[in-house]
XYZ file of C-alpha atoms in Angstrom:
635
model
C 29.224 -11.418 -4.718
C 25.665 -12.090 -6.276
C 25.529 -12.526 -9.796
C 23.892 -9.774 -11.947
C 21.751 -10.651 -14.942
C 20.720 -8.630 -17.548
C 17.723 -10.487 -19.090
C 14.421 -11.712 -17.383
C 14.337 -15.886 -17.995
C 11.723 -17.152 -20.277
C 12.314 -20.868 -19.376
C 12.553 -22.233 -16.163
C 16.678 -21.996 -15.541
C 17.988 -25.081 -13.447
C 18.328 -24.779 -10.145
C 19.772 -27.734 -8.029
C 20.293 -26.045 -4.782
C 17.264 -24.123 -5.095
C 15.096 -27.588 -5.531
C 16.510 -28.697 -1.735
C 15.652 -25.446 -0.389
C 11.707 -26.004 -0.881
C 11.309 -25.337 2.999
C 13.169 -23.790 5.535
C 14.231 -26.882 6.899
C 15.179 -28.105 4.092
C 17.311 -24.575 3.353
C 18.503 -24.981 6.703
C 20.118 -28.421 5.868
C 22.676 -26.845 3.616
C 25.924 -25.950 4.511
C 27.027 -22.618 4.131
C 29.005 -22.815 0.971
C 25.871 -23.496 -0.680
C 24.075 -20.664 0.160
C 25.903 -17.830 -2.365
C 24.542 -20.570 -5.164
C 21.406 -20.551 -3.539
C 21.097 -16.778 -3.608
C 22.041 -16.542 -7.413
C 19.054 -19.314 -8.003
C 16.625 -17.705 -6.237
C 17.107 -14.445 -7.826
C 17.097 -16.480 -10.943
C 14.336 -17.809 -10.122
C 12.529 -14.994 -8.779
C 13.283 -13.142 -12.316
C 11.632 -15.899 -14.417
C 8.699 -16.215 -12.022
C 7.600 -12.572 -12.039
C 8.440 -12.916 -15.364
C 5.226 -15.090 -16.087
C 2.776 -13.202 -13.654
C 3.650 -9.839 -13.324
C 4.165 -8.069 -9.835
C 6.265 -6.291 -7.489
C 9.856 -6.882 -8.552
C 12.668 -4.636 -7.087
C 12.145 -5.044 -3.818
C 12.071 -8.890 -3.790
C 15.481 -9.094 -5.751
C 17.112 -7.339 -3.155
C 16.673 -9.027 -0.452
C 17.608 -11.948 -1.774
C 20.412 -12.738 0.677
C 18.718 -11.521 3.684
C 15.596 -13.488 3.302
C 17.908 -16.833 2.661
C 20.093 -15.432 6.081
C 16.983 -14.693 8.411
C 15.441 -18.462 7.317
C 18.406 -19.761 7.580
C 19.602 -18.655 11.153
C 15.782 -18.874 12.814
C 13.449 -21.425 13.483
C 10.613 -20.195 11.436
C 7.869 -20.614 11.589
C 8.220 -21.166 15.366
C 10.468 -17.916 15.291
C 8.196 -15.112 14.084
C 9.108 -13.546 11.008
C 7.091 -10.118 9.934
C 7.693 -8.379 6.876
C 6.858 -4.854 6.183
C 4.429 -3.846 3.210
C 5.699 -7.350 1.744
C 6.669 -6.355 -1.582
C 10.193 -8.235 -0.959
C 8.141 -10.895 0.231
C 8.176 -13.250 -2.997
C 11.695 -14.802 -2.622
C 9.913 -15.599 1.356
C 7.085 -17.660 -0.692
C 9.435 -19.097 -2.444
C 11.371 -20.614 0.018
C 8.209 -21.745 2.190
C 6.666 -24.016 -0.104
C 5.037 -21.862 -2.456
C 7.418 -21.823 -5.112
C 5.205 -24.336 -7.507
C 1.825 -21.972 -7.046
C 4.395 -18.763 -7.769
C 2.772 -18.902 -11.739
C -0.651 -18.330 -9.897
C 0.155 -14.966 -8.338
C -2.010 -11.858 -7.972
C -4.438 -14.026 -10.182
C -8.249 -15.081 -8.946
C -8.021 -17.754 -6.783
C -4.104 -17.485 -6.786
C -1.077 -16.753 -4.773
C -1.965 -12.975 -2.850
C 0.941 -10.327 -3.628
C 1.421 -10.155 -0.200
C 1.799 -11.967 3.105
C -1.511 -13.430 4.313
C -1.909 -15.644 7.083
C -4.509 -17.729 5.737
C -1.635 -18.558 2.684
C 0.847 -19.632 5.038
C 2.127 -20.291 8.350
C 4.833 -18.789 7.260
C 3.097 -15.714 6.907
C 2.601 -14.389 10.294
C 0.989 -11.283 10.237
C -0.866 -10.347 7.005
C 0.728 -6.994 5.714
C 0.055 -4.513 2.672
C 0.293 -1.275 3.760
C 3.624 0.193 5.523
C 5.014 0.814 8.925
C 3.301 -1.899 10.495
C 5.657 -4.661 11.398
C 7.249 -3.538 14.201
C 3.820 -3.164 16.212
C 2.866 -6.646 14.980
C 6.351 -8.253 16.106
C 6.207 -6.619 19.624
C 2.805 -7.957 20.299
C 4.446 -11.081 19.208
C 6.859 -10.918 21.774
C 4.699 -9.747 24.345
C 2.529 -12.512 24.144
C 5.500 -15.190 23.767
C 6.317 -13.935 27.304
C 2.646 -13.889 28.717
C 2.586 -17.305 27.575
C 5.839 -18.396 28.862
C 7.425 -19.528 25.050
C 11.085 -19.467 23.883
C 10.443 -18.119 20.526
C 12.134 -15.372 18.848
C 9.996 -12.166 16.882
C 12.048 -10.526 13.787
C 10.381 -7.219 11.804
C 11.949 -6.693 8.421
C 11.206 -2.682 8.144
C 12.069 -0.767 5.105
C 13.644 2.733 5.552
C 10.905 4.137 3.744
C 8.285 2.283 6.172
C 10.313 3.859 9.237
C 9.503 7.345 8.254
C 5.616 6.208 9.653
C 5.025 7.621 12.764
C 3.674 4.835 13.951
C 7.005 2.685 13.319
C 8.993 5.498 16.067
C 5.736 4.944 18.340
C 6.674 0.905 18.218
C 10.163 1.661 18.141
C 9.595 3.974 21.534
C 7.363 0.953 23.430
C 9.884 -1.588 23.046
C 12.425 -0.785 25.063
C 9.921 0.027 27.683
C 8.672 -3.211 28.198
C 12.208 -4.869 27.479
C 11.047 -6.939 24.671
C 12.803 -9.961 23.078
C 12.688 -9.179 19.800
C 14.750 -7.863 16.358
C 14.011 -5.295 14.269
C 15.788 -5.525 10.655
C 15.962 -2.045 8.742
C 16.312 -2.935 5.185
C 17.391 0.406 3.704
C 17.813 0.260 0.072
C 18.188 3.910 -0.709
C 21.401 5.018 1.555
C 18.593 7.509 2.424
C 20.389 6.615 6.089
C 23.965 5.950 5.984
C 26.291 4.926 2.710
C 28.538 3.921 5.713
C 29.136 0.249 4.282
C 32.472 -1.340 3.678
C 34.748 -3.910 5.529
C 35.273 -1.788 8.577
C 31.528 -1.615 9.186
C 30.846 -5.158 8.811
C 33.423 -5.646 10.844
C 32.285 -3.576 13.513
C 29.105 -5.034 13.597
C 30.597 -8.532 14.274
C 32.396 -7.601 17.152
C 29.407 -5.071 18.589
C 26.752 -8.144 17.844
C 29.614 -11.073 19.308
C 28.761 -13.205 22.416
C 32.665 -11.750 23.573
C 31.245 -8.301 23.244
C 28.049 -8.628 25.209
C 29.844 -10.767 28.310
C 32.451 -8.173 28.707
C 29.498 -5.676 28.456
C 27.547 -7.133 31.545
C 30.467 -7.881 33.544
C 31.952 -4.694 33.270
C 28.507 -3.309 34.295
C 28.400 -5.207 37.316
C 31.852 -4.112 38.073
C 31.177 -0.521 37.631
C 27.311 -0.456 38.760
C 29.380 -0.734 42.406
C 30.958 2.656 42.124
C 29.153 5.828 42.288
C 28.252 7.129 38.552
C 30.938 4.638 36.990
C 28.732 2.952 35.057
C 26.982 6.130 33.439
C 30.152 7.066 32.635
C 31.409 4.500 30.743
C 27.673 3.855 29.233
C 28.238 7.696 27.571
C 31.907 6.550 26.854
C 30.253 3.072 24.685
C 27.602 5.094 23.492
C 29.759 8.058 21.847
C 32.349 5.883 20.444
C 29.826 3.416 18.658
C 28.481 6.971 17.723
C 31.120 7.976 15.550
C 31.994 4.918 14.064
C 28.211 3.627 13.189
C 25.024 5.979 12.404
C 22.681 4.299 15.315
C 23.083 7.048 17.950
C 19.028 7.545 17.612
C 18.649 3.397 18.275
C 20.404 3.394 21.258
C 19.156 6.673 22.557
C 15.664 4.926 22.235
C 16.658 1.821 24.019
C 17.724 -0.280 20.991
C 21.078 -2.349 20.848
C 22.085 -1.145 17.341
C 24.319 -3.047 14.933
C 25.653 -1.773 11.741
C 24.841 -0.782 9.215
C 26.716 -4.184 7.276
C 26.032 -5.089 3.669
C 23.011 -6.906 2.739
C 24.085 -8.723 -0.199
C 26.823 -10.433 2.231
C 25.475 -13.713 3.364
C 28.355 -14.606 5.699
C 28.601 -11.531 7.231
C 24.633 -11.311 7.659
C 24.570 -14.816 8.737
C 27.222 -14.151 11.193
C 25.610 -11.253 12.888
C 22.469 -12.227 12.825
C 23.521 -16.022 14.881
C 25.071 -13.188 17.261
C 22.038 -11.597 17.795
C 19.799 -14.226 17.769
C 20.969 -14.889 21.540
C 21.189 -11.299 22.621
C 18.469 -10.578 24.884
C 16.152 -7.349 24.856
C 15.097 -4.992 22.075
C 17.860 -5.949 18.957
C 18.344 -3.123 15.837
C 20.395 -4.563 12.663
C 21.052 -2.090 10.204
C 21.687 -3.745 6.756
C 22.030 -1.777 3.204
C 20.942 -3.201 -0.081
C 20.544 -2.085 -3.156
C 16.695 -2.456 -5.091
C 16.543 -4.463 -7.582
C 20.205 -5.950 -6.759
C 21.270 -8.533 -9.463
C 18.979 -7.777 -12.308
C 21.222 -4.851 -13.798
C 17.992 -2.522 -15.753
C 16.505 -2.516 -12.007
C 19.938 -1.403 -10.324
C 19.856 1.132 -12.997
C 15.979 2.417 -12.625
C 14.981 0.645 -9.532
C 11.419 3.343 -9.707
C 10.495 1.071 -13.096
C 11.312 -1.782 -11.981
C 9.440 -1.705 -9.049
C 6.587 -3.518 -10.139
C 6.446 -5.183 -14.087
C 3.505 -6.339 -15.906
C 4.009 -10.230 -16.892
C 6.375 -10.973 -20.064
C 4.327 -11.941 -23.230
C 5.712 -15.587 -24.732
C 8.528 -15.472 -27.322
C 6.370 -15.120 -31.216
C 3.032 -14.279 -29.678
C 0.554 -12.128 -31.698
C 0.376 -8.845 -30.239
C -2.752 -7.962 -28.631
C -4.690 -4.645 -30.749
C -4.635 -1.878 -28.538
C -7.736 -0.449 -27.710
C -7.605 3.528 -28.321
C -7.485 5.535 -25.143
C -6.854 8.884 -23.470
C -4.899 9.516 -20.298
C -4.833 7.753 -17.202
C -7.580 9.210 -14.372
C -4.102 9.922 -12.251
C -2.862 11.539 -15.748
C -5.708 13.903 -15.749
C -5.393 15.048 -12.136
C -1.641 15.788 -12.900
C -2.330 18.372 -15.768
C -5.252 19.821 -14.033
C -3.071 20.436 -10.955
C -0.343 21.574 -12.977
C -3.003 24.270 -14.620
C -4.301 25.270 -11.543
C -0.992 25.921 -10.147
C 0.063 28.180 -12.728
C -3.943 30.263 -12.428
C -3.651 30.360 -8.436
C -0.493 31.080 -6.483
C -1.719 29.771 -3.331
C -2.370 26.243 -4.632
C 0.653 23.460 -2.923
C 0.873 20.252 -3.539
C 1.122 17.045 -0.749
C 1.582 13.879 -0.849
C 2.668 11.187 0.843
C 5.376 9.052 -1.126
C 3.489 8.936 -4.302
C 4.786 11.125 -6.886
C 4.832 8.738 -9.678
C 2.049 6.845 -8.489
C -0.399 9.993 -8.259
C 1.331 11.748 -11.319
C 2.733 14.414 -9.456
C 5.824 14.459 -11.776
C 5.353 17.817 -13.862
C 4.231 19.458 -11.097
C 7.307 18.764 -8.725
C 9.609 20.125 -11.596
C 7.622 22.811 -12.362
C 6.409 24.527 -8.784
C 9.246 22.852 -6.568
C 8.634 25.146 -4.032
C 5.212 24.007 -3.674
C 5.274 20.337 -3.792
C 5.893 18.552 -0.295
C 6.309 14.503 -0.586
C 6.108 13.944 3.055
C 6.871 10.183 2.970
C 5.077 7.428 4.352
C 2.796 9.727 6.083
C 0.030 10.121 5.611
C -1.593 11.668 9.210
C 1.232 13.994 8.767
C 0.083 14.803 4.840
C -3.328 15.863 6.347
C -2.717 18.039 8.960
C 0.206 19.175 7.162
C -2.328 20.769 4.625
C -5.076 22.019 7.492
C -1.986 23.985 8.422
C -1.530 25.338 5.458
C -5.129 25.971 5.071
C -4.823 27.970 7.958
C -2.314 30.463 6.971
C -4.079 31.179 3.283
C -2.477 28.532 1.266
C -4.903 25.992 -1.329
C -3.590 22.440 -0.536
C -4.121 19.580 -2.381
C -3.443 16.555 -0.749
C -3.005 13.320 -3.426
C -3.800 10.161 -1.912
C -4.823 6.993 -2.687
C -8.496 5.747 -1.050
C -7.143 2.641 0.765
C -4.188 5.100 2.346
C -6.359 8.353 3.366
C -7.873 5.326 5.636
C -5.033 5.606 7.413
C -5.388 9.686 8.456
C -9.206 9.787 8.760
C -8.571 11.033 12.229
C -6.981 13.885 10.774
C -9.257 13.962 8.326
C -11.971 14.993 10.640
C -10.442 16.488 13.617
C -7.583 18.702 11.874
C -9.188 19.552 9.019
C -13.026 19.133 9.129
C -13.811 20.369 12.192
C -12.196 23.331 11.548
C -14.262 23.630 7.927
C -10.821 24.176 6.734
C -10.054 24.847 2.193
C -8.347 21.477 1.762
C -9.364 19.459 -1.477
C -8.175 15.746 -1.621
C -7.616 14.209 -4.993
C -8.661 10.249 -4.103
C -6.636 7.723 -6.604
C -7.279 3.921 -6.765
C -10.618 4.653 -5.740
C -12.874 1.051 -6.027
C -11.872 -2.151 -6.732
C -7.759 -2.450 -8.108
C -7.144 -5.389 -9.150
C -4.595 -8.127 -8.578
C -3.171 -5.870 -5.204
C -5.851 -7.717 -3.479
C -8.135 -6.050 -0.772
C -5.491 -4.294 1.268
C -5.305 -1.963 -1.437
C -8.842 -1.702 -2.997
C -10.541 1.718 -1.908
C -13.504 0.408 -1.073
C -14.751 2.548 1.524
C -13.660 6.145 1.019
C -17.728 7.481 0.319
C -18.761 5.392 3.342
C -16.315 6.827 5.520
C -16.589 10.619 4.009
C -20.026 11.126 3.291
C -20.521 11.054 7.692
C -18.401 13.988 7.799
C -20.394 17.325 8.358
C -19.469 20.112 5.905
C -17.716 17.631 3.583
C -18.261 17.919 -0.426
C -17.568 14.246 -2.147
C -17.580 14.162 -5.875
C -17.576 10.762 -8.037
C -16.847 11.265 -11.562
C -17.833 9.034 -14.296
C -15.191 10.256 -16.945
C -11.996 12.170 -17.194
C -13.674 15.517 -18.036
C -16.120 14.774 -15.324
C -13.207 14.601 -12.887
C -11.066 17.878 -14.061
C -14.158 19.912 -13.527
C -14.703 18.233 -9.902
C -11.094 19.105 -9.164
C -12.027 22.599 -9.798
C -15.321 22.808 -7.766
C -13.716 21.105 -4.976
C -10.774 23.339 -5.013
C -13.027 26.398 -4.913
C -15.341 24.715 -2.253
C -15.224 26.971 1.239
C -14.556 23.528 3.019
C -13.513 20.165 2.436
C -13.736 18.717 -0.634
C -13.240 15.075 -1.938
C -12.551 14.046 -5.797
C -12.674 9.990 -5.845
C -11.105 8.183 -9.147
C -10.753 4.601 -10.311
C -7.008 3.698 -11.164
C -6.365 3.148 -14.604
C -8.084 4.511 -18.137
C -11.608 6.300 -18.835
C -13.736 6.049 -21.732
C -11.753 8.696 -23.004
C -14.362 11.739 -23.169
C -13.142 15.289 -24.468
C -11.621 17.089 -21.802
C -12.006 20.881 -21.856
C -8.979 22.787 -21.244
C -10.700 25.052 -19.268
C -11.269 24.980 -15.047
C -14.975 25.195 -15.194
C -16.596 24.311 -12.329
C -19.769 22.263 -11.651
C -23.045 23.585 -10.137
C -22.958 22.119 -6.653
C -25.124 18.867 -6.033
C -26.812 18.318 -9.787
C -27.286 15.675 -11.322
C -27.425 14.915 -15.011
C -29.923 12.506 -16.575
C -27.858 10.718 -19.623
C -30.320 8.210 -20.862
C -34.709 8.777 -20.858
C -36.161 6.005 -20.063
C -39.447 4.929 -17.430
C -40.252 2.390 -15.546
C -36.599 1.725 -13.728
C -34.277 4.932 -13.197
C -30.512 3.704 -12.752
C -28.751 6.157 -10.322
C -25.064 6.002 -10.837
C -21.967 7.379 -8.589
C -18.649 7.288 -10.131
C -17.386 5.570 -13.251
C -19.915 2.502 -14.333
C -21.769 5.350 -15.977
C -20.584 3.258 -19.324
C -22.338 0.083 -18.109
C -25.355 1.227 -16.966
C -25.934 3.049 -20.202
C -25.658 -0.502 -21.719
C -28.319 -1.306 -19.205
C -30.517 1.443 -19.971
C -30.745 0.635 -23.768
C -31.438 -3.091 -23.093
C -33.804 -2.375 -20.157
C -35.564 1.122 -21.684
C -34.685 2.421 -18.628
C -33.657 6.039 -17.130
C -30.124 6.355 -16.430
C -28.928 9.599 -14.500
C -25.109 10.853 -13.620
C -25.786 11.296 -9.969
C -21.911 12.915 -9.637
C -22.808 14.426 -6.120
C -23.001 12.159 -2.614
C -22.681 14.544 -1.138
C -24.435 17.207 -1.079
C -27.222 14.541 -2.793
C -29.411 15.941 -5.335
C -32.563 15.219 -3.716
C -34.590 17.170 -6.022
C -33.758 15.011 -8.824
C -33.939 11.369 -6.292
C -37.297 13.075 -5.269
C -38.477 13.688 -9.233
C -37.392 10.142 -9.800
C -39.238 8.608 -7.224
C -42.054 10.131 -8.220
C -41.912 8.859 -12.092
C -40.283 5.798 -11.670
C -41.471 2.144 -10.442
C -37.781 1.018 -9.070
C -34.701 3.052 -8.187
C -31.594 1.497 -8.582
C -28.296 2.382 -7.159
C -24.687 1.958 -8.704
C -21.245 2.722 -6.963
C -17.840 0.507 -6.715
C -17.998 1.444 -2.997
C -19.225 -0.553 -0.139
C -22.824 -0.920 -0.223
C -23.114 -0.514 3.707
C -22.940 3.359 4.643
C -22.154 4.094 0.259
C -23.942 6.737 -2.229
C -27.153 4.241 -2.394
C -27.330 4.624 1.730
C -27.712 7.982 1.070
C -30.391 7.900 -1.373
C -32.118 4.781 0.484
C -31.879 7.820 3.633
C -33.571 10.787 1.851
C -36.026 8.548 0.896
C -36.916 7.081 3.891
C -36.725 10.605 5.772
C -39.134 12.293 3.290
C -41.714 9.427 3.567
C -41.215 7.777 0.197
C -42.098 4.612 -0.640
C -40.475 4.126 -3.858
C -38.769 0.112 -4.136
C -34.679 0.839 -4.355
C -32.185 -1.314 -5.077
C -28.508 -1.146 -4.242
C -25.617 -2.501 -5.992
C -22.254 -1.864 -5.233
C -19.511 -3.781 -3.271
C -20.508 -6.857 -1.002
C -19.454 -7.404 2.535
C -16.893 -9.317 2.532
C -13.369 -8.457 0.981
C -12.844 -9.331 -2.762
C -10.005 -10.967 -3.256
C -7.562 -10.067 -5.916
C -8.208 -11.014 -9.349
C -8.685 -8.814 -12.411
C -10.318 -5.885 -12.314
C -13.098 -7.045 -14.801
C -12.967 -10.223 -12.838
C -13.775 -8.522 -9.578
C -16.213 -6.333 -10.980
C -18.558 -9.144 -12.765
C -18.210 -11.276 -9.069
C -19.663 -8.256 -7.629
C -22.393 -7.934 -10.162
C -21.053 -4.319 -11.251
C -20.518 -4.875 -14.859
C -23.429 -4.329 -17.552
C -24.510 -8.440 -17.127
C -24.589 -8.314 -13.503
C -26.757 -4.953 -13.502
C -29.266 -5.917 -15.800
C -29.529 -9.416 -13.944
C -30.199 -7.941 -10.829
C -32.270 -5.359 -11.911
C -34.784 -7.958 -13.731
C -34.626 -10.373 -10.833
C -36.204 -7.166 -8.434
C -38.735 -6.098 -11.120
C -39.824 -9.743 -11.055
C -40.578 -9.332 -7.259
C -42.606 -6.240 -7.464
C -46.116 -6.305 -8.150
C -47.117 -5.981 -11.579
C -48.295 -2.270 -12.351
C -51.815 -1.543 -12.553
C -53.348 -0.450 -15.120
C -56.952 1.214 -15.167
């Protein structure tokens, strides 16, 4: 049995078998004896490694044993290996030669928190968000075929991850095309079968054993001569694996399904897994582990533990804490908890982030009108046009980089229809050390084409509770987009105001340069403003735009200047660059806002002065433009 340890390593602990395990081929050298020791370094290891950086946590310490099994039995990287999200996927860089550059994770220029295939070849399919592995290793397989190769395509699929539609859509095609490949559910929350135990795993040998599948074919040919004998027996197979293991829906799908066996059992995965590795056709292991296995506070509170910020050293001044108010996800959560209580018809979606999206009160308060629909977020949308339908107020909670993922439903389920749903957008911009598979950096590009659609940027948290209400009163559509993390912590009224549609607010008098911002660098271009004399408005709209107020400052000022942590391309300053153009202005503009290309994961404050969005990078911009325009005449 793993070890369990109750402390997070602040020095390096030894680790002899770990150091011969730098590869897998060097893991794959070791006899099997070894490999229980090797488990209890690695999660050792693992412990004292996030330890230093910070990161995703849980998930990697329990799959411990079946990331040393899978390496072990297959010839990766010539086998393909494809994890889902790849939060579990540290102890994988670990054991493919990453394990000195662990230190540099989710830092600039560092180690990515997930699997990237420019990182590794190891890393064969670059992952982030869920439910995607399974499509990725059947391509895999496909092609392998089409190109005549012996090489073997695993998915390692969470049973969160398999509540994604478009996990059953991959799970449905395989079988179909008779695909050599394996598909590993990792289910850590017995959210599909607690049936684990010595009868299973032995079970699962037998139904996974070379002995097994030979008496399997050759009874088929046998009984394939006598009219409906083989159907027959098929049913017989089929209902008697049925109630002894929970994989009736596998098989009914065209899936050989084995288990479920314990994860944390490296003979027993080891064994089945050597079985299956030479079973032909679509393959479906079943394995149960527990999050955050052998670091006891995780087993405990696996929801913590799921991701840590790095450990402080040992005597270290603490850092003075900056005063500040709630969290922009904090303020959503009280508004829609106040909202709830002033409006019956208000409910409450969203898909697999309670915590994240501070759903918390709410759920305990109005159960009856909170819906977590899981990793699913097409179904979250039109979920809530239905609702919108019948006379219900839905308010869908997503983040940016994962309403991406429903934009389809998004216009054709709940736009088209000019339906009441208002979408509270988290993590919108630039996140940090997540990387760009999780920034939001595209949400007012990819709403502001929408007909009929209301997007709101706020640029502090009292901004954004009033949005919430004038989008949730909108006849239509409405988008609120937030940054993750604190505000400048302005007063919030405790009322549910609402905002004039499409008005701006000029914060700063200036001439000369007007600085139009969208969203939360309000606070920077302010800074900008004073150093610069220059105007500095609260744009708060994209859409509707205020073009009265864009008009007015065209007219007064020498250069417009727009500011948004959204992609520049299609963005809030596209929109103003538009109106311009249509009503036959001529005024100079300048845009600032996200490159194109994908900032990579660093900071937050890192990303935002490589993009020029903090108050240095403004101002330098904004002088280098002024220096190109012609100087102003005077009389």
């Amino acid at each position: 049995m793993p070890k369990t340890f109750h402390e997070i390593p602040r020095v390096r602990p030894a680790t002899p078998v770990l150091d011969r395990a730098a590869t897998p081929e060097r893991l794959r050298r070791l006899g099997e004896a070894e490999l229980e020791v090797l488990a209890d370094e690695l999660r050792q290891d693992l412990l004292y490694s996030v330890g230093r950086t910070g990161g995703h946590f849980g998930a990697g310490l329990g799959v411990i044993e079946l990331t040393i099994a899978l390496h072990y039995v297959y010839d990766t990287p010539k086998d393909r290996l494809v994890w889902d999200v790849g939060h579990q996927a540290y102890p994988h860089k670990i054991l493919t030669g990453r394990r000195e550059r662990m230190e540099s994770l989710r830092q600039k220029d560092g180690l990515a928190a997930f699997p990237r295939r420019s990182e590794s070849e190891y890393d064969t399919f670059g992952v982030g968000h869920s439910s995607t592995s399974i499509s990725a290793a059947l391509g895999m397989a496909i092609a392998a075929r089409l190109q005549g190769k012996k090489r073997k395509s695993i998915a390692v699929i969470g049973d969160g991850a398999l509540t994604a539609g478009m996990a059953f859509e991959a799970l449905n095609h395989a079988p179909e095309v008779g695909a050599d490949m394996l598909v590993v559910l990792n289910d850590n929350d017995m959210s599909i079968s607690r049936n684990v135990g010595g009868l299973s795993n032995y079970l699962a040998k037998i139904l996974s054993s070379r002995t097994y599948s030979s008496m399997r074919e050759g009874s088929k040919k046998v009984l394939s001569r006598l009219p409906g004998a083989w159907e027959i027996a098929r049913r017989t197979e089929e209902y008697a694996k049925g109630m002894l293991v929970p994989g009736t829906l596998f098989e009914e799908l065209g899936w050989n399904y084995i288990g479920p066996i314990d994860g944390h059992d490296l003979p027993t995965l080891i064994a089945t897994l050597r079985n299956m590795r030479d079973l032909s056709g679509p393959q479906f292991l079943h394995v149960v582990t527990k999050k955050g296995k052998g670091f006891a506070p995780a087993e405990v509170d696996p929801i913590t533990w799921h991701a840590i910020s790095k450990l402080e050293p040992v005597g270290s001044p603490a850092a003075p804490k900056k005063p500040s108010g709630p969290k922009y996800s904090n303020v959503f959560g009280q508004w829609l908890c106040d909202m709830a209580a002033a409006d019956p018809r208000l409910t409450g979606i969203t898909p697999a982030m309670k915590e994240g999206s501070d759903l918390i009160a709410f759920s305990e308060r109005y159960p009856d009108r909170y819906f977590d629909v899981a990793i699913a977020e097409q179904h979250a949308v039109t979920l809530a046009a239905g609702m919108a339908c019948e006379g219900a107020k839905p308010v869908v909670a997503i983040y940016s980089t994962f309403l991406q993922r429903a934009y389809d439903q998004l216009i054709h389920d709940v736009a088209v229809q000019n339906l009441d749903v208002l979408f509270a957008i988290d993590r919108a911009g630039l996140v940090g050390e997540d990387g760009p598979t999780h920034a939001g950096s595209f949400d007012l590009s990819y709403l502001r084409c929408i007909p009929g659609m209301l997007v709101m940027t706020p640029s502090d948290e009292n901004e954004m509770r009033r949005m919430l209400t004038t989008g949730y009163h909108f006849q239509g559509p409405a988008a609120v987009r937030y940054p993750r993390g604190n505000g400048p912590n302005a007063t919030i009224e405790p009322g549910l105001e609402p905002l004039e549609i499409g008005k701006g607010v000029v914060r700063r008098q200036g001439e000369d340069v007007a600085l139009l911002v969208f969203g939360v660098q309000l606070a920077e271009a302010m800074k900008v403003g004073e150093s610069l004399g220059a105007t500095v408005v609260d744009m708060r709209f994209v859409k509707p735009l205020d073009e009265t107020l864009v008009a007015e400052l065209a007219g007064s000022h020498r250069l417009l200047v727009t500011i948004e942590e959204n992609s520049i391309m299609g963005g809030a300053g596209s929109a103003v660059g538009e109106y311009l153009a249509g009503s036959n202005r001529l005024t100079p503009i300048l845009h600032l806002g996200l490159p194109d290309y994908y900032v990579e994961h660093a900071k937050p404050s890192e990303m935002l002065r490589e993009c020029g969005l903090d108050a240095a990078g403004i101002e330098t911009a904004v002088r280098a433009r002024l220096a190109l325009l012609e100087p102003v005449r005077t009389a």
